[in-house]
mmCIF file of C-alpha atoms in Angstrom:
data_model
loop_
_atom_site.group_PDB
_atom_site.id
_atom_site.type_symbol
_atom_site.label_atom_id
_atom_site.label_comp_id
_atom_site.label_asym_id
_atom_site.label_seq_id
_atom_site.Cartn_x
_atom_site.Cartn_y
_atom_site.Cartn_z
ATOM 1 C CA MET A 1 -43.982 -31.959 -43.545
ATOM 2 C CA GLY A 2 -46.472 -32.530 -46.298
ATOM 3 C CA ASN A 3 -48.845 -34.029 -43.805
ATOM 4 C CA ILE A 4 -48.844 -31.000 -41.556
ATOM 5 C CA PHE A 5 -49.118 -28.705 -44.524
ATOM 6 C CA SER A 6 -52.117 -30.391 -46.062
ATOM 7 C CA SER A 7 -54.015 -30.900 -42.813
ATOM 8 C CA LYS A 8 -53.520 -27.288 -41.912
ATOM 9 C CA HIS A 9 -54.812 -26.180 -45.276
ATOM 10 C CA LYS A 10 -57.724 -28.530 -45.417
ATOM 11 C CA LYS A 11 -59.104 -27.051 -42.260
ATOM 12 C CA GLY A 12 -59.830 -23.707 -43.904
ATOM 13 C CA ARG A 13 -60.704 -25.297 -47.193
ATOM 14 C CA GLU A 14 -63.643 -27.402 -46.205
ATOM 15 C CA ILE A 15 -66.948 -26.681 -47.803
ATOM 16 C CA THR A 16 -69.150 -25.746 -44.875
ATOM 17 C CA GLU A 17 -72.903 -25.946 -44.449
ATOM 18 C CA GLU A 18 -73.002 -22.197 -44.710
ATOM 19 C CA ASP A 19 -71.252 -22.401 -48.094
ATOM 20 C CA ARG A 20 -73.932 -24.783 -49.279
ATOM 21 C CA ALA A 21 -76.627 -22.466 -47.972
ATOM 22 C CA VAL A 22 -75.110 -19.575 -49.915
ATOM 23 C CA LEU A 23 -74.938 -21.773 -53.006
ATOM 24 C CA SER A 24 -78.610 -22.655 -52.670
ATOM 25 C CA LEU A 25 -79.554 -19.024 -52.252
ATOM 26 C CA LYS A 26 -77.507 -18.003 -55.256
ATOM 27 C CA THR A 27 -79.059 -20.772 -57.308
ATOM 28 C CA GLN A 28 -82.493 -19.606 -56.236
ATOM 29 C CA ARG A 29 -81.574 -16.054 -57.158
ATOM 30 C CA ARG A 30 -80.559 -17.134 -60.629
ATOM 31 C CA LYS A 31 -83.707 -19.178 -61.074
ATOM 32 C CA LEU A 32 -85.930 -16.364 -59.840
ATOM 33 C CA THR A 33 -84.269 -13.952 -62.218
ATOM 34 C CA ALA A 34 -84.738 -16.378 -65.090
ATOM 35 C CA GLU A 35 -88.364 -16.870 -64.110
ATOM 36 C CA ARG A 36 -88.861 -13.125 -63.992
ATOM 37 C CA THR A 37 -87.474 -12.775 -67.515
ATOM 38 C CA ARG A 38 -89.791 -15.543 -68.681
ATOM 39 C CA VAL A 39 -92.896 -13.958 -67.118
ATOM 40 C CA GLU A 40 -91.998 -10.574 -68.557
ATOM 41 C CA GLY A 41 -91.851 -12.205 -71.968
ATOM 42 C CA ILE A 42 -95.351 -13.598 -71.431
ATOM 43 C CA ILE A 43 -96.601 -10.155 -70.394
ATOM 44 C CA ASP A 44 -95.207 -8.648 -73.571
ATOM 45 C CA ARG A 45 -96.794 -11.316 -75.671
ATOM 46 C CA GLU A 46 -100.190 -10.963 -74.017
ATOM 47 C CA LEU A 47 -100.122 -7.215 -74.414
ATOM 48 C CA GLN A 48 -99.393 -7.641 -78.096
ATOM 49 C CA ILE A 49 -102.219 -10.126 -78.544
ATOM 50 C CA ALA A 50 -104.578 -7.748 -76.735
ATOM 51 C CA ARG A 51 -103.589 -4.948 -79.116
ATOM 52 C CA GLN A 52 -104.222 -7.150 -82.135
ATOM 53 C CA LEU A 53 -107.635 -8.179 -80.757
ATOM 54 C CA ILE A 54 -108.579 -4.554 -80.197
ATOM 55 C CA ALA A 55 -107.588 -3.803 -83.746
ATOM 56 C CA GLN A 56 -109.850 -6.663 -84.819
ATOM 57 C CA LYS A 57 -112.632 -5.168 -82.628
ATOM 58 C CA LYS A 58 -112.678 -8.278 -80.397
ATOM 59 C CA ARG A 59 -113.094 -6.352 -77.178
ATOM 60 C CA ASP A 60 -114.026 -9.212 -74.845
ATOM 61 C CA ARG A 61 -111.121 -11.381 -75.922
ATOM 62 C CA ALA A 62 -108.764 -8.423 -75.553
ATOM 63 C CA LEU A 63 -110.028 -7.858 -72.011
ATOM 64 C CA LEU A 64 -109.370 -11.514 -71.214
ATOM 65 C CA PHE A 65 -105.734 -11.184 -72.296
ATOM 66 C CA LEU A 66 -105.312 -7.967 -70.365
ATOM 67 C CA LYS A 67 -106.607 -9.740 -67.255
ATOM 68 C CA ARG A 68 -104.127 -12.525 -67.813
ATOM 69 C CA LYS A 69 -101.446 -9.918 -68.186
ATOM 70 C CA LYS A 70 -102.468 -8.432 -64.818
ATOM 71 C CA ILE A 71 -102.042 -11.848 -63.179
ATOM 72 C CA GLN A 72 -98.577 -12.186 -64.678
ATOM 73 C CA GLU A 73 -97.709 -8.715 -63.491
ATOM 74 C CA GLN A 74 -98.656 -9.751 -59.957
ATOM 75 C CA GLN A 75 -96.381 -12.727 -60.416
ATOM 76 C CA VAL A 76 -93.507 -10.409 -61.390
ATOM 77 C CA GLU A 77 -94.097 -8.353 -58.260
ATOM 78 C CA ARG A 78 -94.021 -11.492 -56.157
ATOM 79 C CA LEU A 79 -90.814 -12.634 -57.827
ATOM 80 C CA ASP A 80 -89.253 -9.237 -57.175
ATOM 81 C CA ALA A 81 -90.174 -9.460 -53.497
ATOM 82 C CA TRP A 82 -88.605 -12.912 -53.269
ATOM 83 C CA LEU A 83 -85.511 -11.737 -55.061
ATOM 84 C CA ILE A 84 -85.155 -8.877 -52.589
ATOM 85 C CA ASN A 85 -85.500 -11.396 -49.763
ATOM 86 C CA VAL A 86 -82.819 -13.632 -51.197
ATOM 87 C CA GLU A 87 -80.499 -10.686 -51.808
ATOM 88 C CA GLN A 88 -81.073 -9.450 -48.286
ATOM 89 C CA LEU A 89 -80.305 -12.844 -46.809
ATOM 90 C CA LEU A 90 -77.166 -13.209 -48.904
ATOM 91 C CA ALA A 91 -75.987 -9.796 -47.787
ATOM 92 C CA ASN A 92 -76.717 -10.651 -44.157
ATOM 93 C CA ILE A 93 -74.775 -13.893 -44.377
ATOM 94 C CA GLU A 94 -71.879 -12.029 -45.932
ATOM 95 C CA THR A 95 -71.965 -9.427 -43.156
ATOM 96 C CA ALA A 96 -72.191 -12.047 -40.404
ATOM 97 C CA LYS A 97 -69.306 -13.971 -41.916
ATOM 98 C CA ARG A 98 -67.205 -10.844 -42.055
ATOM 99 C CA GLN A 99 -68.091 -10.009 -38.475
ATOM 100 C CA ASN A 100 -67.108 -13.468 -37.305
ATOM 101 C CA ARG A 101 -63.796 -13.197 -39.077
ATOM 102 C CA LEU A 102 -63.227 -9.769 -37.588
ATOM 103 C CA PHE A 103 -64.123 -11.051 -34.138
ATOM 104 C CA ASP A 104 -61.697 -13.951 -34.515
ATOM 105 C CA ALA A 105 -58.950 -11.567 -35.557
ATOM 106 C CA LEU A 106 -59.656 -9.264 -32.633
ATOM 107 C CA LYS A 107 -59.672 -12.199 -30.233
ATOM 108 C CA GLN A 108 -56.348 -13.418 -31.573
ATOM 109 C CA GLY A 109 -54.910 -9.948 -31.280
ATOM 110 C CA GLN A 110 -56.116 -9.691 -27.698
ATOM 111 C CA VAL A 111 -54.494 -13.003 -26.798
ATOM 112 C CA ALA A 112 -51.259 -11.940 -28.442
ATOM 113 C CA LEU A 113 -51.308 -8.643 -26.617
ATOM 114 C CA LYS A 114 -51.871 -10.372 -23.282
ATOM 115 C CA GLU A 115 -49.036 -12.798 -23.903
ATOM 116 C CA LEU A 116 -46.718 -9.975 -24.789
ATOM 117 C CA GLN A 117 -47.697 -8.074 -21.682
ATOM 118 C CA GLN A 118 -47.171 -11.105 -19.458
ATOM 119 C CA GLU A 119 -43.607 -11.324 -20.641
ATOM 120 C CA VAL A 120 -42.825 -8.084 -18.815
ATOM 121 C CA LYS A 121 -43.641 -7.837 -15.083
ATOM 122 C CA ILE A 122 -44.520 -4.504 -13.560
ATOM 123 C CA GLU A 123 -41.942 -4.912 -10.754
ATOM 124 C CA ASP A 124 -39.282 -5.480 -13.382
ATOM 125 C CA VAL A 125 -40.277 -2.283 -15.150
ATOM 126 C CA GLU A 126 -40.199 -0.367 -11.847
ATOM 127 C CA ARG A 127 -36.788 -1.749 -11.038
ATOM 128 C CA LEU A 128 -35.593 -0.919 -14.501
ATOM 129 C CA MET A 129 -36.874 2.640 -14.219
ATOM 130 C CA ASP A 130 -35.241 3.016 -10.782
ATOM 131 C CA ASP A 131 -31.972 1.728 -12.159
ATOM 132 C CA THR A 132 -32.215 4.159 -15.006
ATOM 133 C CA ALA A 133 -32.870 7.060 -12.619
ATOM 134 C CA GLU A 134 -29.918 6.024 -10.466
ATOM 135 C CA ALA A 135 -27.694 5.790 -13.468
ATOM 136 C CA LYS A 136 -28.756 9.225 -14.545
ATOM 137 C CA ALA A 137 -28.137 10.725 -11.105
ATOM 138 C CA TYR A 138 -24.714 9.144 -11.073
ATOM 139 C CA GLN A 139 -24.013 10.497 -14.504
ATOM 140 C CA ASP A 140 -25.075 14.005 -13.447
ATOM 141 C CA GLU A 141 -22.882 13.860 -10.405
ATOM 142 C CA VAL A 142 -19.887 12.781 -12.407
ATOM 143 C CA ALA A 143 -20.515 15.532 -14.908
ATOM 144 C CA GLN A 144 -20.739 18.101 -12.146
ATOM 145 C CA LEU A 145 -17.500 16.911 -10.565
ATOM 146 C CA MET A 146 -15.782 16.912 -13.876
ATOM 147 C CA GLY A 147 -16.962 20.484 -14.454
ATOM 148 C CA GLN A 148 -15.371 21.650 -11.173
ATOM 149 C CA THR A 149 -12.007 20.037 -11.419
ATOM 150 C CA LEU A 150 -9.954 22.222 -13.693
ATOM 151 C CA THR A 151 -6.167 22.053 -13.310
ATOM 152 C CA PRO A 152 -4.434 25.101 -11.712
ATOM 153 C CA GLU A 153 -2.813 25.919 -15.037
ATOM 154 C CA GLN A 154 -6.211 25.977 -16.701
ATOM 155 C CA ASP A 155 -7.539 28.278 -13.965
ATOM 156 C CA GLN A 156 -4.563 30.547 -14.433
ATOM 157 C CA ALA A 157 -4.988 30.641 -18.153
ATOM 158 C CA ALA A 158 -8.681 31.462 -17.805
ATOM 159 C CA LEU A 159 -7.924 34.333 -15.448
ATOM 160 C CA ALA A 160 -5.262 35.672 -17.757
ATOM 161 C CA GLU A 161 -7.684 35.578 -20.646
ATOM 162 C CA LEU A 162 -10.293 37.390 -18.570
ATOM 163 C CA GLU A 163 -7.855 40.168 -17.739
ATOM 164 C CA SER A 164 -6.675 40.639 -21.264
ATOM 165 C CA LEU A 165 -10.303 40.764 -22.471
ATOM 166 C CA GLU A 166 -11.120 43.387 -19.825
ATOM 167 C CA ASP A 167 -8.089 45.458 -20.803
ATOM 168 C CA ALA A 168 -9.043 45.320 -24.416
ATOM 169 C CA THR A 169 -12.575 46.420 -23.607
ATOM 170 C CA ILE A 170 -11.457 49.373 -21.487
ATOM 171 C CA GLN A 171 -8.955 50.435 -24.133
ATOM 172 C CA GLN A 172 -11.681 50.398 -26.744
ATOM 173 C CA GLU A 173 -14.060 52.478 -24.634
ATOM 174 C CA VAL A 174 -11.332 54.964 -23.929
ATOM 175 C CA ASP A 175 -10.448 55.298 -27.582
ATOM 176 C CA GLU A 176 -14.042 56.039 -28.463
ATOM 177 C CA GLN A 177 -14.647 58.680 -25.793
ATOM 178 C CA LEU A 178 -11.497 60.814 -25.813
ATOM 179 C CA PRO A 179 -11.372 63.202 -28.774
ATOM 180 C CA SER A 180 -14.007 65.631 -27.439
ATOM 181 C CA VAL A 181 -12.509 66.100 -24.005
ATOM 182 C CA PRO A 182 -9.686 68.675 -24.354
ATOM 183 C CA GLN A 183 -11.754 71.259 -26.280
ATOM 184 C CA HIS A 184 -14.412 71.597 -23.568
ATOM 185 C CA THR A 185 -12.159 71.791 -20.508
ATOM 186 C CA LEU A 186 -9.508 74.061 -21.929
ATOM 187 C CA GLU A 187 -11.432 76.932 -23.484
ATOM 188 C CA PRO A 188 -13.129 78.650 -20.540
ATOM 189 C CA LYS A 189 -10.202 78.373 -18.070
ATOM 190 C CA GLN A 190 -7.371 79.929 -20.121
ATOM 191 C CA PRO A 191 -8.581 82.581 -22.557
ATOM 192 C CA ALA A 192 -4.974 83.339 -23.531
ATOM 193 C CA THR A 193 -4.308 79.882 -24.867
ATOM 194 C CA ALA A 194 -7.814 79.734 -26.195
ATOM 195 C CA ALA A 195 -6.845 82.381 -28.698
ATOM 196 C CA GLU A 196 -4.010 80.168 -29.822
ATOM 197 C CA SER A 197 -5.996 77.012 -30.039
ATOM 198 C CA PRO A 198 -8.262 78.071 -32.915
ATOM 199 C CA ALA A 199 -5.105 78.971 -34.749
ATOM 200 C CA GLU A 200 -3.763 75.548 -34.046
ATOM 201 C CA GLY A 201 -7.142 74.007 -34.844
ATOM 202 C CA ALA A 202 -7.242 75.397 -38.361
ATOM 203 C CA PRO A 203 -4.081 73.685 -39.571
ATOM 204 C CA ALA A 204 -5.156 70.590 -37.634
ATOM 205 C CA ALA A 205 -8.238 70.297 -39.802
ATOM 206 C CA SER A 206 -6.098 70.187 -42.901
ATOM 207 C CA ARG A 207 -3.926 67.410 -41.526
ATOM 208 C CA GLU A 208 -4.245 63.762 -42.435
ATOM 209 C CA PRO A 209 -7.133 61.938 -40.599
ATOM 210 C CA SER A 210 -4.801 59.308 -39.178
ATOM 211 C CA GLN A 211 -2.623 61.892 -37.554
ATOM 212 C CA GLN A 212 -5.632 63.651 -36.213
ATOM 213 C CA LEU A 213 -6.572 60.387 -34.505
ATOM 214 C CA ALA A 214 -3.120 59.949 -33.063
ATOM 215 C CA ASP A 215 -3.249 63.469 -31.666
ATOM 216 C CA ALA A 216 -6.613 62.853 -30.124
ATOM 217 C CA SER A 217 -5.492 59.715 -28.314
ATOM 218 C CA ARG A 218 -2.397 61.438 -27.011
ATOM 219 C CA ALA A 219 -4.519 64.296 -25.783
ATOM 220 C CA LYS A 220 -6.829 61.921 -24.033
ATOM 221 C CA LYS A 221 -4.107 59.968 -22.263
ATOM 222 C CA GLU A 222 -2.674 62.964 -20.555
ATOM 223 C CA PRO A 223 -5.831 64.126 -18.771
ATOM 224 C CA LEU A 224 -6.503 60.514 -17.795
ATOM 225 C CA ARG A 225 -3.189 60.219 -16.051
ATOM 226 C CA ALA A 226 -3.860 63.527 -14.394
ATOM 227 C CA GLU A 227 -7.158 62.273 -13.069
ATOM 228 C CA GLU A 228 -5.867 58.991 -11.770
ATOM 229 C CA PRO A 229 -4.410 60.340 -8.573
ATOM 230 C CA VAL A 230 -7.658 62.158 -7.925
ATOM 231 C CA ALA A 231 -9.667 58.987 -8.266
ATOM 232 C CA ALA A 232 -7.287 57.069 -6.012
ATOM 233 C CA MET B 1 -65.955 -6.986 -84.744
ATOM 234 C CA ALA B 2 -62.414 -6.317 -83.715
ATOM 235 C CA GLY B 3 -61.079 -9.048 -85.937
ATOM 236 C CA ALA B 4 -62.843 -7.903 -89.079
ATOM 237 C CA ASN B 5 -59.622 -6.736 -90.650
ATOM 238 C CA PHE B 6 -57.604 -9.812 -89.824
ATOM 239 C CA SER B 7 -54.779 -10.075 -92.302
ATOM 240 C CA PHE B 8 -54.070 -13.600 -93.406
ATOM 241 C CA PRO B 9 -50.503 -14.688 -94.007
ATOM 242 C CA VAL B 10 -49.306 -15.256 -97.530
ATOM 243 C CA PHE B 11 -49.518 -19.038 -97.362
ATOM 244 C CA HIS B 12 -53.284 -18.751 -96.903
ATOM 245 C CA SER B 13 -53.464 -17.875 -100.607
ATOM 246 C CA TYR B 14 -51.487 -20.896 -101.818
ATOM 247 C CA PRO B 15 -53.696 -23.829 -102.811
ATOM 248 C CA PRO B 16 -51.190 -26.554 -101.763
ATOM 249 C CA TYR B 17 -51.456 -25.491 -98.147
ATOM 250 C CA PHE B 18 -55.107 -26.575 -98.075
ATOM 251 C CA THR B 19 -54.318 -30.250 -98.515
ATOM 252 C CA LEU B 20 -52.086 -32.363 -96.322
ATOM 253 C CA GLN B 21 -48.611 -32.530 -97.766
ATOM 254 C CA PRO B 22 -47.194 -36.017 -98.277
ATOM 255 C CA VAL B 23 -43.530 -35.158 -97.744
ATOM 256 C CA LYS B 24 -42.706 -35.171 -94.067
ATOM 257 C CA GLU B 25 -40.663 -31.967 -93.970
ATOM 258 C CA THR B 26 -43.082 -29.923 -96.046
ATOM 259 C CA ARG B 27 -45.884 -31.225 -93.957
ATOM 260 C CA GLU B 28 -44.230 -30.211 -90.710
ATOM 261 C CA LYS B 29 -43.746 -26.715 -92.069
ATOM 262 C CA GLN B 30 -47.352 -26.608 -93.251
ATOM 263 C CA SER B 31 -48.589 -27.822 -89.884
ATOM 264 C CA ALA B 32 -46.573 -25.252 -87.935
ATOM 265 C CA LEU B 33 -47.910 -22.422 -90.099
ATOM 266 C CA TRP B 34 -51.511 -23.583 -89.772
ATOM 267 C CA LYS B 35 -51.350 -24.113 -86.033
ATOM 268 C CA ASP B 36 -49.968 -20.629 -85.561
ATOM 269 C CA LEU B 37 -52.637 -19.174 -87.823
ATOM 270 C CA ILE B 38 -55.484 -21.008 -86.067
ATOM 271 C CA LEU B 39 -54.394 -19.725 -82.655
ATOM 272 C CA LYS B 40 -53.926 -16.148 -83.875
ATOM 273 C CA TYR B 41 -57.231 -16.113 -85.738
ATOM 274 C CA CYS B 42 -59.196 -17.550 -82.826
ATOM 275 C CA LYS B 43 -57.555 -15.160 -80.391
ATOM 276 C CA GLN B 44 -58.381 -12.097 -82.428
ATOM 277 C CA HIS B 45 -61.940 -13.219 -83.115
ATOM 278 C CA LYS B 46 -62.422 -14.508 -79.567
ATOM 279 C CA ILE B 47 -63.344 -17.951 -80.839
ATOM 280 C CA PHE B 48 -63.198 -20.464 -78.017
ATOM 281 C CA LYS B 49 -64.632 -23.493 -79.730
ATOM 282 C CA LEU B 50 -64.269 -24.869 -83.229
ATOM 283 C CA SER B 51 -66.624 -27.356 -84.680
ATOM 284 C CA THR B 52 -65.005 -29.486 -87.347
ATOM 285 C CA ASP B 53 -68.403 -29.930 -88.996
ATOM 286 C CA THR B 54 -68.938 -26.222 -89.570
ATOM 287 C CA ALA B 55 -65.299 -25.175 -89.834
ATOM 288 C CA SER B 56 -65.570 -24.495 -93.555
ATOM 289 C CA GLU B 57 -67.955 -21.625 -92.823
ATOM 290 C CA LEU B 58 -65.037 -19.731 -91.376
ATOM 291 C CA GLU B 59 -62.929 -17.566 -93.612
ATOM 292 C CA LEU B 60 -60.001 -19.147 -91.795
ATOM 293 C CA PHE B 61 -60.507 -22.566 -93.366
ATOM 294 C CA HIS B 62 -62.138 -21.482 -96.585
ATOM 295 C CA ASN B 63 -60.358 -19.044 -98.864
ATOM 296 C CA ARG B 64 -63.024 -18.080 -101.357
ATOM 297 C CA GLY B 65 -60.519 -15.986 -103.297
ATOM 298 C CA ILE B 66 -58.718 -19.131 -104.487
ATOM 299 C CA ASP B 67 -61.716 -21.413 -103.913
ATOM 300 C CA ARG B 68 -59.926 -23.699 -101.508
ATOM 301 C CA GLN B 69 -61.077 -25.336 -98.266
ATOM 302 C CA LEU B 70 -58.859 -27.029 -95.770
ATOM 303 C CA SER B 71 -59.499 -30.738 -96.053
ATOM 304 C CA PRO B 72 -61.199 -32.343 -93.021
ATOM 305 C CA ALA B 73 -58.292 -34.749 -92.618
ATOM 306 C CA ALA B 74 -55.826 -31.859 -92.486
ATOM 307 C CA LEU B 75 -57.980 -29.932 -90.019
ATOM 308 C CA ASP B 76 -58.240 -32.981 -87.771
ATOM 309 C CA ALA B 77 -54.482 -33.470 -87.955
ATOM 310 C CA PHE B 78 -53.660 -29.861 -87.107
ATOM 311 C CA LEU B 79 -56.154 -29.682 -84.254
ATOM 312 C CA SER B 80 -54.841 -32.954 -82.846
ATOM 313 C CA GLU B 81 -51.357 -31.498 -82.895
ATOM 314 C CA LEU B 82 -52.614 -28.441 -81.065
ATOM 315 C CA VAL B 83 -54.201 -30.754 -78.498
ATOM 316 C CA ALA B 84 -50.881 -32.574 -78.124
ATOM 317 C CA GLN B 85 -49.017 -29.329 -77.439
ATOM 318 C CA GLY B 86 -51.598 -28.106 -74.907
ATOM 319 C CA ASN B 87 -53.194 -25.436 -77.071
ATOM 320 C CA ALA B 88 -56.464 -27.247 -77.627
ATOM 321 C CA GLN B 89 -58.730 -29.890 -76.148
ATOM 322 C CA TRP B 90 -61.126 -32.244 -77.885
ATOM 323 C CA LEU B 91 -64.531 -31.941 -76.269
ATOM 324 C CA ASP B 92 -65.805 -35.271 -77.590
ATOM 325 C CA SER B 93 -64.270 -38.534 -78.584
ATOM 326 C CA GLY B 94 -65.557 -38.154 -82.158
ATOM 327 C CA HIS B 95 -63.406 -35.035 -82.731
ATOM 328 C CA HIS B 96 -66.346 -32.801 -83.621
ATOM 329 C CA GLN B 97 -65.846 -30.066 -81.066
ATOM 330 C CA CYS B 98 -62.518 -28.625 -80.130
ATOM 331 C CA LEU B 99 -61.656 -26.111 -77.448
ATOM 332 C CA ILE B 100 -59.009 -23.745 -78.769
ATOM 333 C CA LEU B 101 -56.651 -22.566 -76.063
ATOM 334 C CA TRP B 102 -54.874 -19.560 -77.528
ATOM 335 C CA LYS B 103 -54.031 -19.013 -73.914
ATOM 336 C CA ARG B 104 -52.832 -22.221 -72.327
ATOM 337 C CA LEU B 105 -55.004 -23.719 -69.621
ATOM 338 C CA ASP B 106 -52.615 -22.752 -66.841
ATOM 339 C CA GLU B 107 -52.579 -19.169 -68.106
ATOM 340 C CA TRP B 108 -56.371 -19.107 -68.183
ATOM 341 C CA ALA B 109 -56.511 -20.561 -64.686
ATOM 342 C CA ALA B 110 -54.057 -17.935 -63.469
ATOM 343 C CA ALA B 111 -56.240 -15.228 -65.024
ATOM 344 C CA LEU B 112 -59.309 -16.622 -63.267
ATOM 345 C CA LEU B 113 -57.495 -16.746 -59.952
ATOM 346 C CA GLU B 114 -56.273 -13.209 -60.451
ATOM 347 C CA TRP B 115 -59.817 -12.095 -61.145
ATOM 348 C CA ALA B 116 -61.035 -13.849 -57.988
ATOM 349 C CA ARG B 117 -58.298 -12.136 -56.016
ATOM 350 C CA SER B 118 -58.942 -8.662 -57.373
ATOM 351 C CA SER B 119 -62.704 -8.887 -56.964
ATOM 352 C CA GLY B 120 -62.484 -10.034 -53.371
ATOM 353 C CA MET B 121 -63.901 -13.515 -53.924
ATOM 354 C CA GLU B 122 -61.690 -15.020 -51.264
ATOM 355 C CA ASP B 123 -63.620 -17.353 -48.984
ATOM 356 C CA SER B 124 -66.918 -16.491 -50.560
ATOM 357 C CA VAL B 125 -69.066 -18.758 -52.626
ATOM 358 C CA THR B 126 -69.844 -18.142 -56.236
ATOM 359 C CA THR B 127 -71.462 -20.384 -58.816
ATOM 360 C CA VAL B 128 -70.304 -21.600 -62.171
ATOM 361 C CA GLU B 129 -73.377 -19.926 -63.644
ATOM 362 C CA GLU B 130 -72.377 -16.592 -62.196
ATOM 363 C CA LEU B 131 -68.892 -16.971 -63.610
ATOM 364 C CA LEU B 132 -70.283 -17.739 -67.032
ATOM 365 C CA SER B 133 -73.060 -15.214 -67.355
ATOM 366 C CA GLY B 134 -72.835 -12.933 -64.355
ATOM 367 C CA ASP B 135 -72.101 -9.259 -64.431
ATOM 368 C CA GLU B 136 -69.012 -9.935 -62.383
ATOM 369 C CA VAL B 137 -66.761 -10.982 -65.209
ATOM 370 C CA ARG B 138 -68.157 -8.475 -67.692
ATOM 371 C CA GLY B 139 -65.421 -6.404 -69.245
ATOM 372 C CA THR B 140 -62.716 -8.851 -68.250
ATOM 373 C CA GLU B 141 -60.992 -11.360 -70.492
ATOM 374 C CA LEU B 142 -63.115 -14.038 -68.843
ATOM 375 C CA GLU B 143 -66.250 -12.708 -70.474
ATOM 376 C CA GLY B 144 -67.593 -15.072 -73.074
ATOM 377 C CA VAL B 145 -65.582 -18.049 -71.906
ATOM 378 C CA PRO B 146 -67.568 -21.208 -72.692
ATOM 379 C CA ARG B 147 -68.674 -23.566 -69.964
ATOM 380 C CA GLU B 148 -66.180 -26.237 -71.032
ATOM 381 C CA LEU B 149 -63.235 -23.891 -70.662
ATOM 382 C CA MET B 150 -64.518 -22.547 -67.343
ATOM 383 C CA GLN B 151 -64.904 -26.079 -66.035
ATOM 384 C CA ALA B 152 -61.426 -26.958 -67.224
ATOM 385 C CA MET B 153 -59.948 -23.905 -65.496
ATOM 386 C CA LEU B 154 -61.777 -24.695 -62.266
ATOM 387 C CA ARG B 155 -60.664 -28.312 -62.319
ATOM 388 C CA PHE B 156 -57.123 -27.132 -62.929
ATOM 389 C CA LEU B 157 -57.326 -24.794 -59.922
ATOM 390 C CA GLU B 158 -58.946 -27.528 -57.859
ATOM 391 C CA LYS B 159 -55.997 -29.794 -58.529
ATOM 392 C CA GLN B 160 -53.692 -27.038 -57.319
ATOM 393 C CA GLY B 161 -55.794 -26.585 -54.208
ATOM 394 C CA ARG B 162 -56.744 -23.044 -55.169
ATOM 395 C CA ALA B 163 -60.430 -23.703 -55.719
ATOM 396 C CA ARG B 164 -63.129 -26.178 -54.875
ATOM 397 C CA LEU B 165 -66.199 -27.175 -56.800
ATOM 398 C CA PHE B 166 -69.113 -28.417 -54.762
ATOM 399 C CA LYS B 167 -72.762 -29.317 -54.964
ATOM 400 C CA GLY B 168 -75.549 -28.221 -52.684
ATOM 401 C CA SER B 169 -78.888 -29.934 -52.906
ATOM 402 C CA THR B 170 -79.555 -31.833 -56.116
ATOM 403 C CA ALA B 171 -81.263 -28.973 -57.929
ATOM 404 C CA ASP B 172 -78.525 -26.492 -57.179
ATOM 405 C CA ASP B 173 -75.954 -25.067 -59.496
ATOM 406 C CA GLU B 174 -72.373 -26.011 -59.012
ATOM 407 C CA GLY B 175 -70.668 -23.886 -56.399
ATOM 408 C CA VAL B 176 -67.132 -22.579 -56.478
ATOM 409 C CA LYS B 177 -64.972 -21.451 -53.624
ATOM 410 C CA PHE B 178 -61.577 -19.869 -54.263
ATOM 411 C CA PHE B 179 -58.644 -20.134 -51.899
ATOM 412 C CA LEU B 180 -56.140 -17.400 -52.448
#
């Protein structure tokens, strides 16, 4: 087991040529930076000497040091350009490495995807879907049949419930409509009784509301029965 | 400095503690106290290396208040004990320079690995120089670590298979690659 483990690990843990190239570039970067610091120190020193010489009125000597300073400044510019180059190259290597790794990962993913897809054949999926559809149709049919087959007793009970519901509804409608009926039909036809009815109506108003209701429903039922033969 | 107001323990003001005690039990006690003090002092002052030649310049080994210096023999004995318990390493055979490990080497190595992990150094190459002076470790506990300690940490990680040191061309710095 140890053998497999170590060989597997060593593979990714080799120092590659590209690693060495990066190391060389980084070393160069450090050395260039150090060199730049050194040259900048020289520039500072030469500028200082030039100042002292000017103070001592040694113009020619001061000019000489300023010229030397110019040369060093060119050197700094050159170093900066090199440093930029090195940085650029390092960044490019880093990017390329990352791209390679990304590409490898994508390739692996693609292979994995293909393998997974190969495990399932299209015909199998079609058959599966057909089977599923059949099963569903069967299920629907069974459900429909089940819905139709009520026992006679259940049918009877349902009908009975329907009738009782209808009765209740009619009764309710009737109860709501009746009270107004007798007053309208009676008054114009028989003026003699009409004279009596206001007399009866006055005490009626003073009666209890519940009794008033009972009266009204009784009054309604009678004309209804009277009408029934007419309707038939 | 952060350690400017380091408070020394009481024993640091007792003259007998500055010379090696002859009685075994007293000496063991003395040694334990000193070892603890050395580690605490170095940790607070971020001292990574002690030089036995210049040790007396440190307030740690020279209490001017009672005019006592730790004797060289005692210092050597205490440091050797620290080395034996893994809290120090002699940097030369003559016992002049000593690396003080107020964090044990494996703890330091773990810290370095953690830094490499958190700064995305996986699979990329860095150099020992960058680790020592670069901006990358600035502000972390690895800042200011001497070359000897850095090398020791890297060798430790190399043994564990978590890092590799390598050379490029002859003039190159030493390269480091971390494996996380």
